[in-house]
Steps between C-alpha positions, in 0.01 A plus 500: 500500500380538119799495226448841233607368214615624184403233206529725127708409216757718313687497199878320519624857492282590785213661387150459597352729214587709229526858547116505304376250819450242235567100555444404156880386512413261801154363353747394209664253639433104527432399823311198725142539612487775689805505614463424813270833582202322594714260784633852645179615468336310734760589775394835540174638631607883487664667219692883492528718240621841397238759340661480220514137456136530594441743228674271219263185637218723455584612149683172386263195652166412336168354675554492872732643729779193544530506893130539576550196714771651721536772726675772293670782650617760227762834680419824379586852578144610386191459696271274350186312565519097571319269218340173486869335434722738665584707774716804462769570739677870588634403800886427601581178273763366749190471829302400264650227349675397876092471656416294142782233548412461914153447347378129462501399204697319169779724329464847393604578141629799354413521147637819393624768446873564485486891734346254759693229471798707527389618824390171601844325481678847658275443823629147489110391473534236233526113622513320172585570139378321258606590120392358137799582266374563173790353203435867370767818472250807455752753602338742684229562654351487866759321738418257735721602719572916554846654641478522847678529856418102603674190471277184580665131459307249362465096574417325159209233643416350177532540097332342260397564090156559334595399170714842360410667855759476773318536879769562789362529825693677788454570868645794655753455758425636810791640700 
């Protein structure tokens, strides 16, 4: 079975944006390479995404779209017609993602956004965590995390630094 996996990187207060959707706070700090995106990177062949996460690529990103050498699933409510890059999904999340993981294949990542992550770690869905803690206090903003009716316990597997960057990694424990 694939792993879905949640690799992002937050704020040490917890946030993954400011309430504007910017990252200028996280592009601020010093960190190591690139680090370590491009070694996750090549353990995934499919990447997730929110529409509105979508929407924010499309505005934010210049020159190509970044995943064009993935499969790329993005969930919307809408209906809307497949591109090149990506296919658009209005279907139940939870079959969905349960055929993708039974699917051959390397793991499946779930770049964003926070409304689908939330529901993502309530269906218990989520194999591994692994978070990039920013040495930043922005306040508020866009949590990683949302209040919800879950509790999921975590197995650290590794830590390590990227220069100002702290990367834990987790597993979830299954029960």
């Amino acid at each position: 079975m694939r792993n879905l996996v949640l690799f992002i990187a937050a704020s040490l207060d917890g946030y993954i944006a400011t309430k504007d959707e910017s990252l200028d706070w996280l592009f601020k700090v010093e960190g190591e390479g690139d680090n370590g995106y491009s070694e996750f990177y090549n353990t995934v062949d499919t990447v997730l995404m929110g529409k509105k996460t979508y929407d924010w690529i499309m505005k934010y990103e210049t020159g190509e779209f970044p995943y064009r050498d993935k499969e790329c699933y993005v969930f919307t409510r809408s209906s809307i017609v497949d591109t090149e890059n990506v296919s658009f999904i209005n279907e139940d999340v939870s079959d969905f993602i349960k055929k993708l993981k039974n699917q051959l294949g390397n793991n499946i990542w779930i770049v964003g956004g926070g409304e689908m992550l939330h529901f993502l770690l309530e269906e218990k869905l989520v194999d591994e965590i692994i978070l990039t803690i920013a040495p930043v206090i922005i306040g508020t903003g866009i949590p990683l995390f949302k209040e919800g009716d879950f509790h999921l316990n975590l197995s650290l597997i590794n830590s390590r630094t990227f220069n100002q960057f702290a990367e834990l990694h987790y597993e979830v424990k299954r029960e």
